[in-house]
PDB file of C-alpha atoms in Angstrom:
ATOM      1  CA  MET A   1       0.000   0.000   0.000  1.00 49.00           C
ATOM      2  CA  SER A   2       1.385   3.391  -0.987  1.00 56.00           C
ATOM      3  CA  TRP A   3       1.990   6.040   1.639  1.00 53.00           C
ATOM      4  CA  ARG A   4      -0.549   8.315  -0.063  1.00 58.00           C
ATOM      5  CA  ARG A   5      -3.273   5.685   0.276  1.00 54.00           C
ATOM      6  CA  GLN A   6      -2.352   5.114   3.911  1.00 48.00           C
ATOM      7  CA  VAL A   7      -2.619   8.837   4.586  1.00 42.00           C
ATOM      8  CA  ARG A   8      -6.046   8.965   2.904  1.00 55.00           C
ATOM      9  CA  GLN A   9      -7.263   6.019   4.980  1.00 51.00           C
ATOM     10  CA  LEU A  10      -6.019   7.565   8.202  1.00 46.00           C
ATOM     11  CA  GLY A  11      -7.662  10.839   7.253  1.00 51.00           C
ATOM     12  CA  GLY A  12     -10.943   9.058   6.593  1.00 54.00           C
ATOM     13  CA  LEU A  13     -10.836   7.301   9.942  1.00 53.00           C
ATOM     14  CA  GLY A  14     -10.038  10.536  11.688  1.00 58.00           C
ATOM     15  CA  ALA A  15     -13.103  12.148  10.170  1.00 54.00           C
ATOM     16  CA  ALA A  16     -15.249   9.137  11.125  1.00 55.00           C
ATOM     17  CA  MET A  17     -14.217   9.029  14.788  1.00 53.00           C
ATOM     18  CA  PRO A  18     -16.494  11.888  15.983  1.00 51.00           C
ATOM     19  CA  ARG A  19     -19.462  10.212  14.282  1.00 52.00           C
ATOM     20  CA  ALA A  20     -18.534   6.875  15.842  1.00 50.00           C
ATOM     21  CA  LEU A  21     -18.375   8.483  19.295  1.00 49.00           C
ATOM     22  CA  LEU A  22     -21.776  10.112  18.763  1.00 44.00           C
ATOM     23  CA  ALA A  23     -23.272   6.786  17.601  1.00 47.00           C
ATOM     24  CA  ARG A  24     -21.983   5.112  20.777  1.00 46.00           C
ATOM     25  CA  ILE A  25     -23.432   7.804  23.020  1.00 45.00           C
ATOM     26  CA  PHE A  26     -26.903   7.284  21.518  1.00 45.00           C
ATOM     27  CA  ILE A  27     -26.587   3.509  21.062  1.00 51.00           C
ATOM     28  CA  ASN A  28     -29.688   2.751  23.169  1.00 56.00           C
ATOM     29  CA  HIS A  29     -31.766   5.686  21.979  1.00 52.00           C
ATOM     30  CA  ARG A  30     -34.941   4.754  20.073  1.00 55.00           C
ATOM     31  CA  ARG A  31     -33.604   6.760  17.146  1.00 57.00           C
ATOM     32  CA  GLY A  32     -30.058   5.496  17.452  1.00 65.00           C
ATOM     33  CA  ALA A  33     -28.102   4.116  14.518  1.00 81.00           C
ATOM     34  CA  ARG A  34     -29.596   1.137  12.707  1.00 87.00           C
ATOM     35  CA  PHE A  35     -26.414  -0.910  13.185  1.00 92.00           C
ATOM     36  CA  THR A  36     -24.336  -0.696  16.368  1.00 90.00           C
ATOM     37  CA  GLY A  37     -21.605  -2.736  18.008  1.00 91.00           C
ATOM     38  CA  VAL A  38     -19.345  -5.543  16.822  1.00 94.00           C
ATOM     39  CA  TRP A  39     -19.005  -9.023  18.340  1.00 95.00           C
ATOM     40  CA  GLN A  40     -17.252 -12.184  17.230  1.00 94.00           C
ATOM     41  CA  SER A  41     -20.080 -14.591  18.114  1.00 93.00           C
ATOM     42  CA  ARG A  42     -23.863 -14.712  17.895  1.00 91.00           C
ATOM     43  CA  ASP A  43     -24.119 -15.507  21.603  1.00 91.00           C
ATOM     44  CA  ALA A  44     -22.242 -12.321  22.491  1.00 92.00           C
ATOM     45  CA  ALA A  45     -24.374 -10.257  20.130  1.00 91.00           C
ATOM     46  CA  SER A  46     -27.566 -11.856  21.486  1.00 87.00           C
ATOM     47  CA  ALA A  47     -26.558 -11.009  25.052  1.00 88.00           C
ATOM     48  CA  ALA A  48     -26.358  -7.360  23.988  1.00 84.00           C
ATOM     49  CA  CYS A  49     -29.841  -7.554  22.393  1.00 80.00           C
ATOM     50  CA  PRO A  50     -32.101  -8.383  25.359  1.00 66.00           C
ATOM     51  CA  THR A  51     -35.389  -7.924  23.444  1.00 61.00           C
ATOM     52  CA  LYS A  52     -37.402 -10.716  21.821  1.00 54.00           C
ATOM     53  CA  GLY A  53     -35.741 -10.019  18.501  1.00 58.00           C
ATOM     54  CA  TYR A  54     -37.593 -11.140  15.403  1.00 60.00           C
ATOM     55  CA  ASP A  55     -39.766 -13.718  17.216  1.00 61.00           C
ATOM     56  CA  ASP A  56     -42.323 -11.066  18.093  1.00 60.00           C
ATOM     57  CA  GLN A  57     -45.762 -10.438  16.627  1.00 59.00           C
ATOM     58  CA  GLY A  58     -45.266  -6.801  17.575  1.00 61.00           C
ATOM     59  CA  ILE A  59     -42.690  -6.264  14.812  1.00 62.00           C
ATOM     60  CA  ALA A  60     -44.296  -8.534  12.206  1.00 67.00           C
ATOM     61  CA  ASP A  61     -46.218  -5.653  10.628  1.00 69.00           C
ATOM     62  CA  ILE A  62     -43.211  -3.322  10.419  1.00 69.00           C
ATOM     63  CA  SER A  63     -42.658  -2.476   6.727  1.00 75.00           C
ATOM     64  CA  PHE A  64     -45.063  -5.238   5.622  1.00 83.00           C
ATOM     65  CA  ASP A  65     -46.606  -3.136   2.857  1.00 85.00           C
ATOM     66  CA  LEU A  66     -43.165  -2.043   1.646  1.00 85.00           C
ATOM     67  CA  MET A  67     -41.875  -5.635   1.683  1.00 89.00           C
ATOM     68  CA  CYS A  68     -44.798  -6.689  -0.528  1.00 91.00           C
ATOM     69  CA  LYS A  69     -43.455  -4.422  -3.276  1.00 94.00           C
ATOM     70  CA  ARG A  70     -40.639  -5.390  -5.619  1.00 95.00           C
ATOM     71  CA  ALA A  71     -37.217  -3.822  -5.197  1.00 95.00           C
ATOM     72  CA  VAL A  72     -34.369  -3.690  -7.706  1.00 95.00           C
ATOM     73  CA  TRP A  73     -32.572  -6.565  -5.974  1.00 96.00           C
ATOM     74  CA  ASP A  74     -35.624  -8.846  -6.398  1.00 97.00           C
ATOM     75  CA  TYR A  75     -35.203  -9.150 -10.152  1.00 97.00           C
ATOM     76  CA  PRO A  76     -32.443 -11.789 -10.141  1.00 98.00           C
ATOM     77  CA  LEU A  77     -34.796 -13.949  -8.051  1.00 97.00           C
ATOM     78  CA  LEU A  78     -37.610 -13.331 -10.518  1.00 97.00           C
ATOM     79  CA  PHE A  79     -35.364 -14.308 -13.422  1.00 98.00           C
ATOM     80  CA  TRP A  80     -34.429 -17.622 -11.826  1.00 98.00           C
ATOM     81  CA  LEU A  81     -37.890 -18.411 -10.483  1.00 98.00           C
ATOM     82  CA  ASN A  82     -39.291 -17.932 -13.980  1.00 97.00           C
ATOM     83  CA  ARG A  83     -36.780 -20.507 -15.228  1.00 97.00           C
ATOM     84  CA  LEU A  84     -37.030 -23.024 -12.417  1.00 97.00           C
ATOM     85  CA  LEU A  85     -40.640 -23.113 -11.232  1.00 97.00           C
ATOM     86  CA  PRO A  86     -42.052 -25.079 -14.201  1.00 95.00           C
ATOM     87  CA  ASP A  87     -39.912 -28.106 -13.266  1.00 95.00           C
ATOM     88  CA  HIS A  88     -39.495 -27.384  -9.546  1.00 96.00           C
ATOM     89  CA  PRO A  89     -42.884 -26.337  -8.139  1.00 96.00           C
ATOM     90  CA  ALA A  90     -42.292 -27.205  -4.468  1.00 98.00           C
ATOM     91  CA  VAL A  91     -40.908 -24.009  -2.902  1.00 98.00           C
ATOM     92  CA  LEU A  92     -39.710 -23.422   0.646  1.00 98.00           C
ATOM     93  CA  ASP A  93     -39.418 -19.703   1.362  1.00 98.00           C
ATOM     94  CA  ALA A  94     -37.271 -19.752   4.510  1.00 98.00           C
ATOM     95  CA  GLY A  95     -37.376 -16.543   6.476  1.00 95.00           C
ATOM     96  CA  GLY A  96     -40.208 -15.536   4.139  1.00 95.00           C
ATOM     97  CA  HIS A  97     -41.920 -13.348   6.754  1.00 93.00           C
ATOM     98  CA  MET A  98     -45.643 -13.197   5.929  1.00 94.00           C
ATOM     99  CA  GLY A  99     -45.362 -14.388   2.337  1.00 96.00           C
ATOM    100  CA  THR A 100     -44.136 -11.049   1.067  1.00 95.00           C
ATOM    101  CA  LYS A 101     -42.133 -12.476  -1.856  1.00 97.00           C
ATOM    102  CA  TYR A 102     -45.092 -14.526  -3.055  1.00 97.00           C
ATOM    103  CA  ILE A 103     -47.233 -11.390  -2.948  1.00 96.00           C
ATOM    104  CA  ALA A 104     -44.572  -9.203  -4.594  1.00 96.00           C
ATOM    105  CA  PHE A 105     -43.938 -11.664  -7.433  1.00 97.00           C
ATOM    106  CA  SER A 106     -47.465 -12.973  -8.057  1.00 96.00           C
ATOM    107  CA  ASP A 107     -48.319 -10.517 -10.840  1.00 95.00           C
ATOM    108  CA  LEU A 108     -45.152 -11.376 -12.815  1.00 96.00           C
ATOM    109  CA  LEU A 109     -44.955 -15.130 -12.272  1.00 96.00           C
ATOM    110  CA  ASP A 110     -47.509 -17.817 -13.029  1.00 94.00           C
ATOM    111  CA  LEU A 111     -47.713 -19.499  -9.627  1.00 95.00           C
ATOM    112  CA  THR A 112     -50.428 -21.941 -10.697  1.00 92.00           C
ATOM    113  CA  GLY A 113     -49.476 -25.361  -9.388  1.00 93.00           C
ATOM    114  CA  THR A 114     -46.696 -23.969  -7.191  1.00 97.00           C
ATOM    115  CA  ARG A 115     -46.661 -25.293  -3.628  1.00 97.00           C
ATOM    116  CA  TRP A 116     -45.265 -22.299  -1.721  1.00 98.00           C
ATOM    117  CA  THR A 117     -44.450 -22.790   1.962  1.00 98.00           C
ATOM    118  CA  VAL A 118     -43.207 -19.939   4.141  1.00 98.00           C
ATOM    119  CA  PHE A 119     -41.067 -20.948   7.124  1.00 97.00           C
ATOM    120  CA  ASP A 120     -40.368 -18.379   9.820  1.00 95.00           C
ATOM    121  CA  LEU A 121     -40.362 -17.796  13.573  1.00 91.00           C
ATOM    122  CA  PRO A 122     -43.523 -18.573  15.591  1.00 91.00           C
ATOM    123  CA  GLY A 123     -44.335 -14.919  16.317  1.00 88.00           C
ATOM    124  CA  ILE A 124     -44.142 -13.997  12.627  1.00 91.00           C
ATOM    125  CA  ILE A 125     -46.150 -17.054  11.547  1.00 93.00           C
ATOM    126  CA  GLU A 126     -48.912 -16.383  14.091  1.00 92.00           C
ATOM    127  CA  ALA A 127     -49.256 -12.845  12.765  1.00 91.00           C
ATOM    128  CA  ALA A 128     -49.258 -14.134   9.162  1.00 94.00           C
ATOM    129  CA  GLN A 129     -51.941 -16.721   9.827  1.00 95.00           C
ATOM    130  CA  ALA A 130     -54.112 -14.076  11.483  1.00 94.00           C
ATOM    131  CA  ARG A 131     -53.765 -11.863   8.403  1.00 94.00           C
ATOM    132  CA  GLN A 132     -54.464 -14.841   6.141  1.00 96.00           C
ATOM    133  CA  SER A 133     -57.630 -15.686   8.073  1.00 96.00           C
ATOM    134  CA  ALA A 134     -58.745 -12.082   7.595  1.00 95.00           C
ATOM    135  CA  GLY A 135     -58.206 -12.391   3.839  1.00 95.00           C
ATOM    136  CA  ASP A 136     -55.188 -10.063   3.713  1.00 94.00           C
ATOM    137  CA  ILE A 137     -52.720 -12.773   2.584  1.00 96.00           C
ATOM    138  CA  PRO A 138     -53.308 -15.259  -0.274  1.00 96.00           C
ATOM    139  CA  ALA A 139     -54.811 -18.554   0.842  1.00 96.00           C
ATOM    140  CA  GLN A 140     -52.424 -20.440  -1.465  1.00 96.00           C
ATOM    141  CA  ILE A 141     -49.485 -19.842   0.906  1.00 98.00           C
ATOM    142  CA  THR A 142     -48.756 -22.491   3.549  1.00 97.00           C
ATOM    143  CA  PHE A 143     -47.126 -21.282   6.765  1.00 97.00           C
ATOM    144  CA  ALA A 144     -44.890 -23.267   9.121  1.00 97.00           C
ATOM    145  CA  SER A 145     -42.819 -22.387  12.187  1.00 95.00           C
ATOM    146  CA  GLN A 146     -41.215 -25.791  12.861  1.00 94.00           C
ATOM    147  CA  GLN A 147     -38.564 -27.279  10.592  1.00 93.00           C
ATOM    148  CA  GLU A 148     -39.561 -30.787  11.597  1.00 91.00           C
ATOM    149  CA  GLY A 149     -42.397 -31.974   9.402  1.00 87.00           C
ATOM    150  CA  LEU A 150     -41.687 -29.677   6.476  1.00 94.00           C
ATOM    151  CA  GLU A 151     -42.358 -31.320   3.143  1.00 93.00           C
ATOM    152  CA  ALA A 152     -39.415 -31.870   0.813  1.00 96.00           C
ATOM    153  CA  CYS A 153     -38.829 -28.908  -1.502  1.00 97.00           C
ATOM    154  CA  ASP A 154     -37.324 -28.642  -4.969  1.00 96.00           C
ATOM    155  CA  LEU A 155     -36.370 -25.024  -4.515  1.00 98.00           C
ATOM    156  CA  LEU A 156     -35.231 -23.220  -1.358  1.00 98.00           C
ATOM    157  CA  ILE A 157     -35.442 -19.419  -1.233  1.00 98.00           C
ATOM    158  CA  CYS A 158     -33.558 -17.483   1.446  1.00 98.00           C
ATOM    159  CA  SER A 159     -33.973 -13.783   0.775  1.00 97.00           C
ATOM    160  CA  GLY A 160     -32.583 -11.773   3.666  1.00 94.00           C
ATOM    161  CA  LEU A 161     -32.505 -14.776   6.023  1.00 96.00           C
ATOM    162  CA  LEU A 162     -28.836 -15.594   6.423  1.00 97.00           C
ATOM    163  CA  GLN A 163     -27.790 -12.628   8.538  1.00 95.00           C
ATOM    164  CA  TYR A 164     -30.459 -13.591  11.126  1.00 93.00           C
ATOM    165  CA  LEU A 165     -30.240 -17.405  10.988  1.00 94.00           C
ATOM    166  CA  ASP A 166     -29.306 -18.751  14.437  1.00 91.00           C
ATOM    167  CA  LYS A 167     -27.467 -21.851  13.167  1.00 94.00           C
ATOM    168  CA  PRO A 168     -24.923 -22.631  10.440  1.00 96.00           C
ATOM    169  CA  PHE A 169     -26.597 -22.632   7.035  1.00 97.00           C
ATOM    170  CA  ALA A 170     -25.264 -26.134   6.342  1.00 97.00           C
ATOM    171  CA  ASP A 171     -27.070 -27.381   9.466  1.00 97.00           C
ATOM    172  CA  PHE A 172     -30.312 -25.738   8.377  1.00 97.00           C
ATOM    173  CA  VAL A 173     -30.186 -27.312   4.915  1.00 97.00           C
ATOM    174  CA  GLY A 174     -29.051 -30.635   6.406  1.00 96.00           C
ATOM    175  CA  GLY A 175     -32.141 -30.615   8.625  1.00 96.00           C
ATOM    176  CA  LEU A 176     -34.511 -30.582   5.641  1.00 97.00           C
ATOM    177  CA  LYS A 177     -36.156 -33.810   4.523  1.00 95.00           C
ATOM    178  CA  GLU A 178     -34.165 -33.747   1.268  1.00 96.00           C
ATOM    179  CA  ALA A 179     -31.447 -31.502  -0.106  1.00 97.00           C
ATOM    180  CA  PRO A 180     -33.128 -28.947  -2.424  1.00 98.00           C
ATOM    181  CA  LYS A 181     -32.011 -29.164  -6.048  1.00 98.00           C
ATOM    182  CA  TYR A 182     -31.687 -25.380  -6.191  1.00 98.00           C
ATOM    183  CA  ILE A 183     -31.150 -22.689  -3.570  1.00 98.00           C
ATOM    184  CA  LEU A 184     -31.744 -19.004  -4.293  1.00 98.00           C
ATOM    185  CA  LEU A 185     -29.951 -16.714  -1.841  1.00 98.00           C
ATOM    186  CA  ASN A 186     -30.396 -12.964  -1.753  1.00 98.00           C
ATOM    187  CA  LYS A 187     -29.204 -10.109   0.461  1.00 97.00           C
ATOM    188  CA  VAL A 188     -26.367 -12.105   2.061  1.00 98.00           C
ATOM    189  CA  ALA A 189     -24.218  -9.690   4.101  1.00 98.00           C
ATOM    190  CA  THR A 190     -20.493 -10.269   3.459  1.00 98.00           C
ATOM    191  CA  ARG A 191     -17.162  -8.554   3.929  1.00 97.00           C
ATOM    192  CA  GLU A 192     -13.572  -9.071   2.805  1.00 96.00           C
ATOM    193  CA  GLY A 193     -12.152 -10.272   6.101  1.00 96.00           C
ATOM    194  CA  ARG A 194     -13.114 -12.041   9.297  1.00 96.00           C
ATOM    195  CA  ALA A 195     -16.820 -12.632   9.909  1.00 97.00           C
ATOM    196  CA  MET A 196     -18.524 -10.593  12.617  1.00 97.00           C
ATOM    197  CA  PHE A 197     -21.856  -9.848  14.229  1.00 96.00           C
ATOM    198  CA  THR A 198     -23.444  -6.474  14.801  1.00 95.00           C
ATOM    199  CA  SER A 199     -26.895  -5.544  16.139  1.00 92.00           C
ATOM    200  CA  GLU A 200     -29.686  -4.170  13.965  1.00 91.00           C
ATOM    201  CA  ARG A 201     -32.528  -2.003  15.229  1.00 86.00           C
ATOM    202  CA  ILE A 202     -35.941  -3.120  13.934  1.00 80.00           C
ATOM    203  CA  GLY A 203     -38.692  -1.020  15.432  1.00 74.00           C
ATOM    204  CA  GLN A 204     -38.001  -0.985  19.168  1.00 75.00           C
ATOM    205  CA  ASN A 205     -36.154  -4.319  19.029  1.00 80.00           C
ATOM    206  CA  ARG A 206     -32.520  -5.152  18.352  1.00 85.00           C
ATOM    207  CA  VAL A 207     -31.431  -8.395  16.709  1.00 88.00           C
ATOM    208  CA  PRO A 208     -28.019  -9.964  16.001  1.00 92.00           C
ATOM    209  CA  TYR A 209     -26.900  -9.464  12.401  1.00 94.00           C
ATOM    210  CA  HIS A 210     -24.264 -11.755  10.846  1.00 97.00           C
ATOM    211  CA  ILE A 211     -21.766 -10.396   8.313  1.00 98.00           C
ATOM    212  CA  ARG A 212     -19.918 -13.312   6.715  1.00 98.00           C
ATOM    213  CA  ASP A 213     -16.347 -13.657   5.534  1.00 98.00           C
ATOM    214  CA  ARG A 214     -16.993 -13.831   1.777  1.00 98.00           C
ATOM    215  CA  GLN A 215     -14.225 -16.255   0.905  1.00 97.00           C
ATOM    216  CA  LEU A 216     -15.051 -18.682   3.725  1.00 98.00           C
ATOM    217  CA  TRP A 217     -18.752 -18.422   2.977  1.00 98.00           C
ATOM    218  CA  GLU A 218     -18.305 -19.277  -0.699  1.00 97.00           C
ATOM    219  CA  ALA A 219     -16.088 -22.215   0.274  1.00 98.00           C
ATOM    220  CA  GLU A 220     -18.808 -23.365   2.692  1.00 97.00           C
ATOM    221  CA  MET A 221     -21.401 -23.479  -0.079  1.00 97.00           C
ATOM    222  CA  GLY A 222     -19.105 -25.701  -2.117  1.00 97.00           C
ATOM    223  CA  ALA A 223     -18.496 -27.990   0.852  1.00 98.00           C
ATOM    224  CA  MET A 224     -22.278 -28.417   1.186  1.00 98.00           C
ATOM    225  CA  GLY A 225     -22.320 -30.067  -2.249  1.00 98.00           C
ATOM    226  CA  TYR A 226     -23.586 -27.106  -4.255  1.00 98.00           C
ATOM    227  CA  ASP A 227     -22.163 -25.295  -7.263  1.00 98.00           C
ATOM    228  CA  VAL A 228     -22.670 -21.536  -7.631  1.00 98.00           C
ATOM    229  CA  ILE A 229     -24.184 -21.033 -11.090  1.00 98.00           C
ATOM    230  CA  ASP A 230     -24.981 -17.333 -10.744  1.00 98.00           C
ATOM    231  CA  ARG A 231     -24.098 -14.485  -8.383  1.00 98.00           C
ATOM    232  CA  TRP A 232     -24.677 -10.744  -8.068  1.00 98.00           C
ATOM    233  CA  THR A 233     -23.980  -7.827  -5.756  1.00 97.00           C
ATOM    234  CA  ILE A 234     -26.444  -5.326  -4.295  1.00 97.00           C
ATOM    235  CA  PRO A 235     -24.515  -2.071  -3.708  1.00 95.00           C
ATOM    236  CA  GLU A 236     -27.540  -0.327  -2.177  1.00 94.00           C
ATOM    237  CA  LEU A 237     -27.621  -2.713   0.802  1.00 95.00           C
ATOM    238  CA  GLY A 238     -23.978  -2.456   1.880  1.00 95.00           C
ATOM    239  CA  HIS A 239     -23.353  -0.489   5.055  1.00 93.00           C
ATOM    240  CA  VAL A 240     -20.752   0.802   7.484  1.00 94.00           C
ATOM    241  CA  ILE A 241     -21.372   0.165  11.196  1.00 94.00           C
ATOM    242  CA  PRO A 242     -21.460   3.712  12.622  1.00 91.00           C
ATOM    243  CA  THR A 243     -19.925   2.714  15.957  1.00 90.00           C
ATOM    244  CA  HIS A 244     -17.096   0.783  14.251  1.00 90.00           C
ATOM    245  CA  PRO A 245     -16.399   2.471  10.888  1.00 91.00           C
ATOM    246  CA  TRP A 246     -12.833   1.138  10.725  1.00 89.00           C
ATOM    247  CA  TYR A 247     -14.180  -2.304   9.763  1.00 93.00           C
ATOM    248  CA  GLY A 248     -15.221  -0.876   6.403  1.00 93.00           C
ATOM    249  CA  ARG A 249     -18.321  -1.325   4.314  1.00 94.00           C
ATOM    250  CA  SER A 250     -20.106  -4.649   4.021  1.00 97.00           C
ATOM    251  CA  GLU A 251     -21.356  -5.933   0.661  1.00 97.00           C
ATOM    252  CA  SER A 252     -24.711  -7.577   0.035  1.00 98.00           C
ATOM    253  CA  ARG A 253     -24.672 -10.517  -2.381  1.00 98.00           C
ATOM    254  CA  GLY A 254     -26.976 -12.984  -4.097  1.00 98.00           C
ATOM    255  CA  TYR A 255     -26.301 -16.528  -5.292  1.00 98.00           C
ATOM    256  CA  VAL A 256     -27.972 -19.350  -7.201  1.00 98.00           C
ATOM    257  CA  LEU A 257     -26.829 -22.771  -6.010  1.00 98.00           C
ATOM    258  CA  LYS A 258     -27.400 -26.052  -7.831  1.00 98.00           C
ATOM    259  CA  LEU A 259     -27.024 -29.386  -6.058  1.00 98.00           C
ATOM    260  CA  ARG A 260     -24.055 -31.166  -7.559  1.00 96.00           C
ATOM    261  CA  GLY A 261     -25.286 -33.911  -9.867  1.00 86.00           C
ATOM    262  CA  ALA A 262     -28.907 -32.720  -9.871  1.00 79.00           C
ATOM    263  CA  HIS A 263     -30.860 -32.760 -13.108  1.00 71.00           C
ATOM    264  CA  GLY A 264     -33.473 -30.192 -14.080  1.00 58.00           C
ATOM    265  CA  ALA A 265     -33.759 -26.846 -15.775  1.00 54.00           C
ATOM    266  CA  PRO A 266     -30.725 -25.671 -17.765  1.00 55.00           C
ATOM    267  CA  ASP A 267     -28.338 -23.230 -16.141  1.00 53.00           C
ATOM    268  CA  CYS A 268     -28.486 -20.795 -19.056  1.00 52.00           C
ATOM    269  CA  GLY A 269     -29.954 -20.329 -22.482  1.00 47.00           C
ATOM    270  CA  PRO A 270     -33.516 -19.813 -23.717  1.00 42.00           C
ATOM    271  CA  THR A 271     -36.483 -21.119 -21.778  1.00 45.00           C
ATOM    272  CA  LYS A 272     -40.228 -20.878 -22.218  1.00 46.00           C
ATOM    273  CA  PRO A 273     -41.520 -17.838 -20.290  1.00 46.00           C
ATOM    274  CA  ARG A 274     -43.847 -18.607 -17.406  1.00 51.00           C
ATOM    275  CA  VAL A 275     -45.926 -15.491 -16.897  1.00 49.00           C
ATOM    276  CA  PRO A 276     -49.465 -14.946 -15.626  1.00 54.00           C
ATOM    277  CA  SER A 277     -52.246 -15.399 -18.159  1.00 43.00           C
ATOM    278  CA  THR A 278     -53.623 -12.017 -17.113  1.00 45.00           C
ATOM    279  CA  LEU A 279     -50.680 -10.132 -18.693  1.00 41.00           C
TER     280      LEU A 279
END
């Protein structure tokens, strides 16, 4: 590293220090920074987040309407779902909240014949089932809060789950009835360097938030028996932890994984569009 670059980095850190101090002073304020603190384990981060976290009906409705709308980073998922659903109709949407992806995608994808199951924490699922009973959520979605008893799926979706998952991803997938042929991952928080945990403010709650070591994480996916057949970055969702700016900016990533040796839809090339008949 050149001395000029070192000077620029030191200057940047010097400018960030007052903001970091201010973020630490207001760390417990209801309007404090979204991300605060750094820990090397989930247990340590959880101990610093004494609220119920995500398993709370009280935060289930936060941003629900916004989450039911498509964002720019949803379109890689749409591309691959359009390709894969015709041959892989059994979908497990893990961490799928109250079926927001199903709702957001339903006017662009033909979901006829798709068996879409949303798996999430009990508090979220209770809130979702109440909304579904009131007619606010499509009846076609199945909800589950226990991994045991889940039907085998062809296609596993994890959009925004991995930073909150309380077990290694390999253990979660290994606990399914069968290994999914395809896994679609989106909004995976990564960094170039050692993994860490921070805390994220969601409403009045704080939850541990896992930022993975990119290189180790990509090696882990290979060790699980999956090949990465597509990947993308989401610059809008990277962030600097205000209380610890010297760790740099995280990067949000997406991946498509195919089970090694699995047969099914082609990885690339033309495919018959699967769009709603109403379009």
